[in-house]
Amino acid sequence: MLQQVRGCRRAGRLAAPGTGSDSNGDTEDVSLFDVEEETTNRPRKSKIRHPVASFFHLFFRVSAVVVYLLCEFLSSSFIACMVTIILLLSCDFWAVKNVTGRLMVGLRWWNHIDEDGKSHWVFESRKESSQEKKTMSEAESRIFWLGLITCPVLWVIFAFSALFSFRIKWLAVVIMGVVLQGANLYGYIRCQVGSRKNLTSMATSYLGKQFLRQNTGGDQTF
Amino acid sequence: MAEAEESPGDPGTASPRPLMRDLKAVGKKFMHVLYPRKSNTLLRDWDLWGPLILCVTLALMLQRDPADSEKDGGPHFAEVFVIVWFGAVTITLNSKLLGGNISFFQSLCVLGYCILPLTVAMLICRLVLLAGPGPVNFMVRLFVVIVMFAWSIVASTAFLADSQPPNRRALAVYPVFLFYFVISWMILTFTPQ
């Protein structure tokens, strides 16, 4: 299982621990105090690097919700609405899992069956080196997480409303929506949290180093 | 409906997963169901797109004539959906409780893909029904459904039976029998009016 580290964009780069397999720990240390670099990069980070991916990330989810809400007005056939929603949910699941997650936030997750037939779930996040900084953007990340979080919440609300208003025939579609979008949400949160766990331990080691540096003064070689 | 078998490669690559590869994988699995051989493709490289396509196709074909009444079409579509997925999940849970070493999604994948022969049977039945009702009509449909039912059972046990210890095989296989029997029953008793 490859759990790479993602640099924390807001607080400046954290130094990679010296014990890791990370060989460019030195260059990361230098960029740590380079706060000016952070500010000059900020305008670039608010640009959207993958407009098509961002559009489709939101398009399938939002149109599935819209079709569900307006089904009575759009078409008199329950079947057509249901099939359309199922189609949109499937396209959305595939697109978010396989395309937009990788392009917009550099995360991916999948299932791996090894030789013994045991299944492993792998959650990866792309390591952000200084060269690749330009491929991550704050705006895209916001769009991604906003779309990812609000839609499953909506589908859960629809599930309860269908249950309590006894529109049982819609329950199958709504549950499918909850399951598919919830699966993507869970997968990406685990990718994010997994990388952040490393970040927390790195933050602790960085703070420890800073403390020692201040107290002993001079150059410290680790 | 996650797919298995990612190219592990360098996580630094942000390349999106190619669509054609997934479509080809689905097609390959359909072929494996039609010509069941001892092969690990359905198990190692599982995905749930095929079962979804088959389930939706089957549910659409099991609709009454829309001119009859639109309201009636509704519950039948959702019914088929629920029967297929709930049935598959129940069989998977049963097989896991019996100590099978197959994963949840692998089992769903196999059961879903092995609905293919019954979907073909449904197609044939609908075509046969266009010729008009009658005893000969019914005999033809009965024969087709029985053949396809046997095919589904053979295909799914070829993949699933190995995952169970030998003394538990019958216990794991009989729910599969029931599952495909219910689907075959729905297909056989389908009348368009």
Coordinates of C-alpha atoms in Angstrom, one line a residue:
Chain A
M1 CA 0.0 0.0 0.0
L2 CA 1.5 3.2 -1.1
Q3 CA 0.7 6.1 1.1
Q4 CA 2.5 9.1 -0.2
V5 CA 2.6 12.4 1.5
R6 CA 0.9 15.5 0.3
G7 CA 2.4 18.9 1.2
C8 CA 0.1 21.1 3.2
R9 CA -0.6 24.1 1.1
R10 CA -1.9 26.5 3.7
A11 CA 0.8 26.4 6.3
G12 CA 3.8 26.2 4.0
R13 CA 5.7 23.1 3.2
L14 CA 6.5 20.7 6.0
A15 CA 9.9 19.1 6.1
A16 CA 9.9 15.4 5.3
P17 CA 11.2 13.2 8.0
G18 CA 14.8 12.2 7.6
T19 CA 14.1 8.6 8.2
G20 CA 11.7 8.3 5.3
S21 CA 12.5 7.1 1.8
D22 CA 12.2 10.7 0.8
S23 CA 15.4 11.7 -0.8
N24 CA 14.6 15.4 -1.4
G25 CA 14.2 16.3 2.2
D26 CA 16.8 19.0 1.8
T27 CA 14.9 20.9 -0.9
E28 CA 11.7 20.7 1.0
D29 CA 13.4 22.3 4.0
V30 CA 14.5 25.2 1.9
S31 CA 11.1 25.9 0.5
L32 CA 9.7 25.8 4.0
F33 CA 10.7 29.4 4.8
D34 CA 10.0 30.7 1.4
V35 CA 6.7 32.3 2.2
E36 CA 7.0 34.7 -0.7
E37 CA 6.9 31.8 -3.1
E38 CA 3.5 30.9 -1.5
T39 CA 2.0 34.2 -2.2
T40 CA 3.2 34.5 -5.8
N41 CA 1.7 31.1 -6.5
R42 CA -1.6 32.0 -5.0
P43 CA -3.1 33.6 -8.2
R44 CA -2.1 30.5 -10.2
K45 CA -3.8 28.2 -7.7
S46 CA -7.1 29.9 -8.1
K47 CA -7.2 29.0 -11.8
I48 CA -9.1 26.0 -12.8
R49 CA -6.7 23.6 -14.6
H50 CA -9.2 21.1 -15.8
P51 CA -12.4 22.9 -16.7
V52 CA -13.9 19.9 -18.5
A53 CA -13.3 17.6 -15.6
S54 CA -14.7 20.1 -13.2
F55 CA -17.8 20.6 -15.3
F56 CA -18.5 16.9 -15.6
H57 CA -17.8 16.3 -11.9
L58 CA -20.7 18.6 -11.1
F59 CA -22.9 18.0 -14.2
F60 CA -23.8 14.3 -13.6
R61 CA -24.5 14.7 -9.9
V62 CA -26.5 17.9 -10.2
S63 CA -28.6 16.6 -13.1
A64 CA -29.4 13.3 -11.3
V65 CA -30.7 15.4 -8.4
V66 CA -32.6 17.7 -10.8
V67 CA -34.2 14.9 -12.7
Y68 CA -35.3 13.2 -9.5
L69 CA -36.9 16.4 -8.2
L70 CA -38.6 17.3 -11.5
C71 CA -39.5 13.9 -12.7
E72 CA -43.2 14.6 -12.5
F73 CA -42.9 17.6 -14.8
L74 CA -40.3 16.2 -17.2
S75 CA -41.9 13.0 -18.2
S76 CA -45.1 11.1 -17.4
S77 CA -43.2 7.8 -17.5
F78 CA -41.7 6.6 -14.3
I79 CA -39.5 4.1 -16.1
A80 CA -37.8 6.8 -18.2
C81 CA -37.1 8.9 -15.2
M82 CA -35.7 5.9 -13.3
V83 CA -33.5 4.7 -16.1
T84 CA -32.2 8.2 -16.7
I85 CA -31.3 8.7 -13.0
I86 CA -29.6 5.3 -12.9
L87 CA -27.6 6.2 -16.0
L88 CA -26.6 9.5 -14.6
L89 CA -25.6 8.0 -11.3
S90 CA -23.5 5.4 -12.9
C91 CA -21.8 7.9 -15.2
D92 CA -21.2 10.1 -12.2
F93 CA -19.7 7.2 -10.2
W94 CA -17.3 6.2 -12.9
A95 CA -16.3 9.8 -13.7
V96 CA -15.7 10.8 -10.2
K97 CA -13.9 7.7 -9.2
N98 CA -11.7 7.3 -12.2
V99 CA -11.2 10.8 -13.7
T100 CA -12.1 13.8 -11.7
G101 CA -10.6 12.6 -8.5
R102 CA -7.2 12.0 -10.1
L103 CA -7.2 15.2 -12.1
M104 CA -8.6 17.6 -9.6
V105 CA -7.2 16.5 -6.3
G106 CA -4.7 13.8 -7.1
L107 CA -6.4 11.1 -5.1
R108 CA -7.3 7.6 -6.2
W109 CA -8.7 4.4 -4.6
W110 CA -9.4 0.9 -5.8
N111 CA -9.7 -2.7 -4.9
H112 CA -6.9 -5.1 -5.4
I113 CA -7.2 -8.9 -5.4
D114 CA -3.8 -10.5 -4.7
E115 CA -2.6 -14.0 -5.6
D116 CA -4.2 -15.7 -2.7
G117 CA -7.6 -14.3 -3.6
K118 CA -7.7 -11.8 -0.7
S119 CA -9.0 -8.4 -1.5
H120 CA -7.3 -5.2 -0.4
W121 CA -8.7 -1.7 -0.7
V122 CA -6.0 0.7 -1.7
F123 CA -6.2 4.5 -1.1
E124 CA -3.5 6.6 -2.6
S125 CA -2.8 10.3 -2.8
R126 CA -0.4 11.9 -5.1
K127 CA 2.8 13.3 -3.7
E128 CA 3.1 17.0 -4.4
S129 CA 6.6 17.9 -5.3
S130 CA 7.6 21.5 -6.1
Q131 CA 7.5 20.8 -9.8
E132 CA 4.0 19.5 -9.6
K133 CA 2.7 22.3 -7.5
K134 CA 1.2 23.9 -10.5
T135 CA -1.1 20.9 -11.2
M136 CA -3.0 21.4 -7.9
S137 CA -5.4 24.3 -7.6
E138 CA -7.3 25.6 -4.7
A139 CA -10.5 26.4 -6.7
E140 CA -10.6 22.9 -8.2
S141 CA -10.2 21.3 -4.8
R142 CA -13.0 23.4 -3.4
I143 CA -15.3 22.5 -6.3
F144 CA -14.4 18.8 -6.0
W145 CA -15.1 18.5 -2.2
L146 CA -18.2 20.7 -2.4
G147 CA -19.7 18.5 -5.1
L148 CA -18.6 15.3 -3.4
I149 CA -20.1 16.2 0.0
T150 CA -23.4 17.9 -0.8
C151 CA -24.8 15.4 -3.2
P152 CA -24.8 12.3 -0.9
V153 CA -26.3 14.4 1.8
L154 CA -29.1 15.4 -0.6
W155 CA -29.7 11.8 -1.5
V156 CA -29.9 10.8 2.2
I157 CA -32.5 13.5 2.7
F158 CA -34.4 12.2 -0.4
A159 CA -34.3 8.7 1.1
F160 CA -35.9 9.8 4.3
S161 CA -38.5 11.9 2.5
A162 CA -39.4 9.0 0.2
L163 CA -39.7 6.7 3.2
F164 CA -41.9 8.9 5.2
S165 CA -44.1 10.1 2.4
F166 CA -44.5 6.5 1.3
R167 CA -43.3 7.0 -2.2
I168 CA -41.8 3.5 -2.0
K169 CA -41.3 2.9 -5.7
W170 CA -38.6 5.6 -5.7
L171 CA -36.8 4.1 -2.8
A172 CA -34.7 1.8 -5.1
V173 CA -33.3 4.6 -7.1
V174 CA -32.7 6.8 -4.0
I175 CA -30.9 4.0 -2.2
M176 CA -28.8 3.5 -5.3
G177 CA -27.9 7.2 -5.2
V178 CA -26.9 7.0 -1.6
V179 CA -24.8 3.9 -2.0
L180 CA -22.9 5.1 -5.2
Q181 CA -22.2 8.6 -4.1
G182 CA -21.6 7.6 -0.5
A183 CA -19.0 5.1 -1.7
N184 CA -17.1 7.8 -3.6
L185 CA -17.3 10.1 -0.6
Y186 CA -16.0 7.4 1.7
G187 CA -13.2 6.4 -0.6
Y188 CA -11.9 9.9 -1.1
I189 CA -12.2 10.8 2.6
R190 CA -10.1 7.8 3.4
C191 CA -7.5 8.9 0.8
Q192 CA -7.4 12.3 2.3
V193 CA -7.3 11.2 5.9
G194 CA -4.8 8.5 5.1
S195 CA -2.3 11.0 3.8
R196 CA -3.1 13.4 6.6
K197 CA -2.2 10.9 9.2
N198 CA 1.3 11.0 7.9
L199 CA 1.0 14.7 7.9
T200 CA 0.2 14.8 11.6
S201 CA 3.1 12.7 12.5
M202 CA 5.3 14.8 10.3
A203 CA 4.0 18.0 11.8
T204 CA 4.9 16.6 15.2
S205 CA 8.4 15.8 14.1
Y206 CA 8.8 19.1 12.4
L207 CA 7.7 21.0 15.6
G208 CA 10.1 18.9 17.6
K209 CA 12.9 19.8 15.2
Q210 CA 12.0 23.5 15.4
F211 CA 12.0 23.4 19.2
L212 CA 15.4 21.8 19.3
R213 CA 16.8 24.2 16.7
Q214 CA 15.7 27.2 18.7
N215 CA 17.0 25.8 21.9
T216 CA 20.4 24.7 20.8
G217 CA 20.9 27.3 18.1
G218 CA 23.3 26.9 15.1
D219 CA 23.0 24.3 12.4
Q220 CA 21.5 21.0 13.2
T221 CA 22.2 18.1 10.9
F222 CA 19.8 15.3 11.0
Chain B
M1 CA -19.2 -0.7 -8.2
A2 CA -15.6 -0.2 -8.0
E3 CA -13.5 -2.0 -10.4
A4 CA -10.5 -4.1 -9.4
E5 CA -7.1 -4.3 -11.0
E6 CA -5.8 -0.8 -11.1
S7 CA -2.4 -0.3 -12.7
P8 CA -0.5 0.2 -9.5
G9 CA 2.2 2.3 -11.2
D10 CA 3.4 5.6 -10.0
P11 CA 0.8 7.4 -7.9
G12 CA 2.4 10.6 -9.2
T13 CA 0.6 10.0 -12.5
A14 CA -2.7 11.7 -12.5
S15 CA -3.8 9.9 -15.6
P16 CA -7.5 9.1 -15.7
R17 CA -8.5 5.5 -16.1
P18 CA -9.3 4.7 -19.7
L19 CA -12.9 4.0 -20.5
M20 CA -12.2 1.6 -23.3
R21 CA -10.3 -0.7 -21.0
D22 CA -13.3 -0.9 -18.7
L23 CA -15.7 -1.6 -21.6
K24 CA -13.4 -4.3 -22.9
A25 CA -13.2 -5.9 -19.5
V26 CA -17.0 -6.0 -19.3
G27 CA -17.2 -7.6 -22.7
K28 CA -14.6 -10.2 -21.9
K29 CA -16.5 -11.2 -18.8
F30 CA -19.7 -11.6 -20.9
M31 CA -17.8 -14.0 -23.1
H32 CA -16.5 -15.9 -20.1
V33 CA -20.1 -16.4 -18.9
L34 CA -21.3 -17.6 -22.3
Y35 CA -18.4 -20.1 -22.6
P36 CA -17.8 -21.1 -19.0
R37 CA -14.2 -22.4 -18.5
K38 CA -12.0 -22.7 -15.5
S39 CA -10.7 -19.1 -15.4
N40 CA -10.1 -16.5 -12.8
T41 CA -11.2 -13.5 -14.9
L42 CA -14.5 -13.0 -13.3
L43 CA -13.1 -13.3 -9.8
R44 CA -9.8 -11.5 -10.0
D45 CA -10.9 -8.6 -12.2
W46 CA -14.3 -8.0 -10.8
D47 CA -16.6 -5.2 -11.7
L48 CA -20.3 -4.5 -11.2
W49 CA -21.0 -2.7 -14.5
G50 CA -22.1 -5.8 -16.3
P51 CA -24.6 -6.8 -13.6
L52 CA -26.0 -3.3 -13.6
I53 CA -26.5 -3.3 -17.4
L54 CA -28.1 -6.8 -17.3
C55 CA -30.3 -5.9 -14.4
V56 CA -31.6 -2.7 -16.1
T57 CA -32.1 -4.6 -19.4
L58 CA -34.0 -7.4 -17.7
A59 CA -36.1 -5.0 -15.7
L60 CA -36.9 -3.0 -18.9
M61 CA -37.9 -6.1 -20.8
L62 CA -40.1 -7.3 -18.0
Q63 CA -42.3 -4.3 -18.4
R64 CA -45.9 -4.5 -19.4
D65 CA -46.9 -2.7 -22.5
P66 CA -46.7 1.0 -21.7
A67 CA -50.0 1.7 -23.5
D68 CA -51.7 -0.5 -21.0
S69 CA -51.0 1.7 -18.0
E70 CA -48.0 3.7 -17.1
K71 CA -48.6 3.4 -13.4
D72 CA -48.3 -0.4 -13.6
G73 CA -44.9 -0.3 -15.1
G74 CA -43.4 1.3 -12.1
P75 CA -43.5 -1.3 -9.4
H76 CA -42.4 -4.0 -11.8
F77 CA -39.2 -2.2 -12.7
A78 CA -38.3 -1.5 -9.1
E79 CA -39.4 -5.1 -8.1
V80 CA -37.0 -6.7 -10.5
F81 CA -34.2 -4.4 -9.4
V82 CA -34.8 -5.2 -5.8
I83 CA -35.1 -8.9 -6.3
V84 CA -31.9 -9.2 -8.3
W85 CA -29.7 -7.1 -6.0
F86 CA -31.3 -8.1 -2.7
G87 CA -31.1 -11.8 -3.8
A88 CA -27.5 -11.5 -4.9
V89 CA -26.5 -9.8 -1.6
T90 CA -28.3 -12.5 0.4
I91 CA -26.6 -15.3 -1.4
T92 CA -23.2 -13.6 -0.9
L93 CA -23.9 -13.2 2.8
N94 CA -24.9 -16.8 3.0
S95 CA -21.8 -17.9 1.3
K96 CA -19.6 -15.8 3.6
L97 CA -21.3 -17.1 6.7
L98 CA -20.6 -20.6 5.5
G99 CA -16.9 -19.7 5.5
G100 CA -16.3 -19.1 1.8
N101 CA -13.1 -17.3 0.9
I102 CA -14.5 -15.1 -1.7
S103 CA -15.0 -11.4 -1.2
F104 CA -18.3 -9.7 -1.1
F105 CA -18.0 -7.9 -4.4
Q106 CA -16.5 -10.8 -6.3
S107 CA -19.5 -12.9 -5.4
L108 CA -21.9 -10.1 -6.5
C109 CA -19.9 -9.9 -9.7
V110 CA -20.2 -13.6 -10.5
L111 CA -23.9 -13.8 -9.7
G112 CA -24.7 -10.6 -11.7
Y113 CA -22.8 -11.7 -14.8
C114 CA -24.4 -15.2 -14.8
I115 CA -27.8 -13.5 -15.3
L116 CA -26.7 -13.1 -18.9
P117 CA -28.2 -16.4 -20.2
L118 CA -31.5 -15.5 -18.6
T119 CA -31.5 -12.1 -20.2
V120 CA -31.0 -13.8 -23.5
A121 CA -33.9 -16.1 -22.6
M122 CA -36.0 -13.1 -21.9
L123 CA -35.2 -11.6 -25.3
I124 CA -36.1 -14.8 -27.1
C125 CA -39.3 -15.1 -25.1
R126 CA -40.4 -11.6 -26.1
L127 CA -39.7 -12.4 -29.7
V128 CA -41.6 -15.7 -29.5
L129 CA -44.5 -13.9 -27.8
L130 CA -44.9 -11.7 -30.8
A131 CA -46.1 -14.7 -32.7
G132 CA -49.1 -14.9 -30.5
P133 CA -50.2 -17.0 -27.5
G134 CA -50.8 -20.8 -27.7
P135 CA -49.5 -24.1 -26.2
V136 CA -46.7 -24.4 -28.8
N137 CA -45.6 -20.9 -27.9
F138 CA -45.5 -21.9 -24.2
M139 CA -43.6 -25.1 -24.8
V140 CA -40.9 -23.2 -26.8
R141 CA -40.6 -20.6 -24.1
L142 CA -40.4 -23.3 -21.4
F143 CA -37.7 -25.1 -23.2
V144 CA -35.6 -21.9 -23.8
V145 CA -36.0 -20.8 -20.2
I146 CA -35.0 -24.2 -18.8
V147 CA -31.9 -24.4 -21.0
M148 CA -30.8 -20.9 -20.0
F149 CA -31.6 -21.5 -16.4
A150 CA -29.3 -24.6 -16.5
W151 CA -26.7 -22.6 -18.2
S152 CA -26.7 -19.9 -15.5
I153 CA -26.5 -22.4 -12.8
V154 CA -23.5 -24.2 -14.4
A155 CA -21.7 -20.9 -15.1
S156 CA -22.1 -19.6 -11.6
T157 CA -21.2 -22.8 -9.8
A158 CA -18.1 -23.1 -12.0
F159 CA -16.9 -19.9 -10.4
L160 CA -18.4 -20.1 -6.9
A161 CA -18.1 -23.7 -5.9
D162 CA -14.4 -23.6 -5.6
S163 CA -14.5 -20.9 -2.9
Q164 CA -16.3 -23.3 -0.5
P165 CA -14.9 -26.2 1.4
P166 CA -16.2 -29.5 -0.2
N167 CA -18.7 -30.5 2.5
R168 CA -20.4 -27.1 2.3
R169 CA -20.8 -26.9 -1.5
A170 CA -24.4 -27.9 -1.7
L171 CA -25.3 -25.5 1.1
A172 CA -23.7 -22.6 -0.8
V173 CA -25.1 -23.6 -4.2
Y174 CA -28.8 -24.1 -3.4
P175 CA -29.6 -20.4 -2.8
V176 CA -28.1 -19.7 -6.2
F177 CA -30.5 -22.3 -7.6
L178 CA -33.4 -20.5 -5.9
F179 CA -32.2 -17.1 -7.1
Y180 CA -32.1 -18.1 -10.8
F181 CA -35.3 -20.1 -10.4
V182 CA -37.2 -17.0 -9.2
I183 CA -35.8 -15.0 -12.1
S184 CA -36.7 -17.7 -14.6
W185 CA -40.2 -17.9 -13.1
M186 CA -40.6 -14.1 -13.7
I187 CA -39.4 -14.6 -17.3
L188 CA -41.6 -17.6 -18.0
T189 CA -44.8 -16.1 -16.5
F190 CA -44.4 -12.8 -18.3
T191 CA -47.2 -11.8 -20.6
P192 CA -47.3 -8.5 -22.4
Q193 CA -50.9 -7.7 -21.7

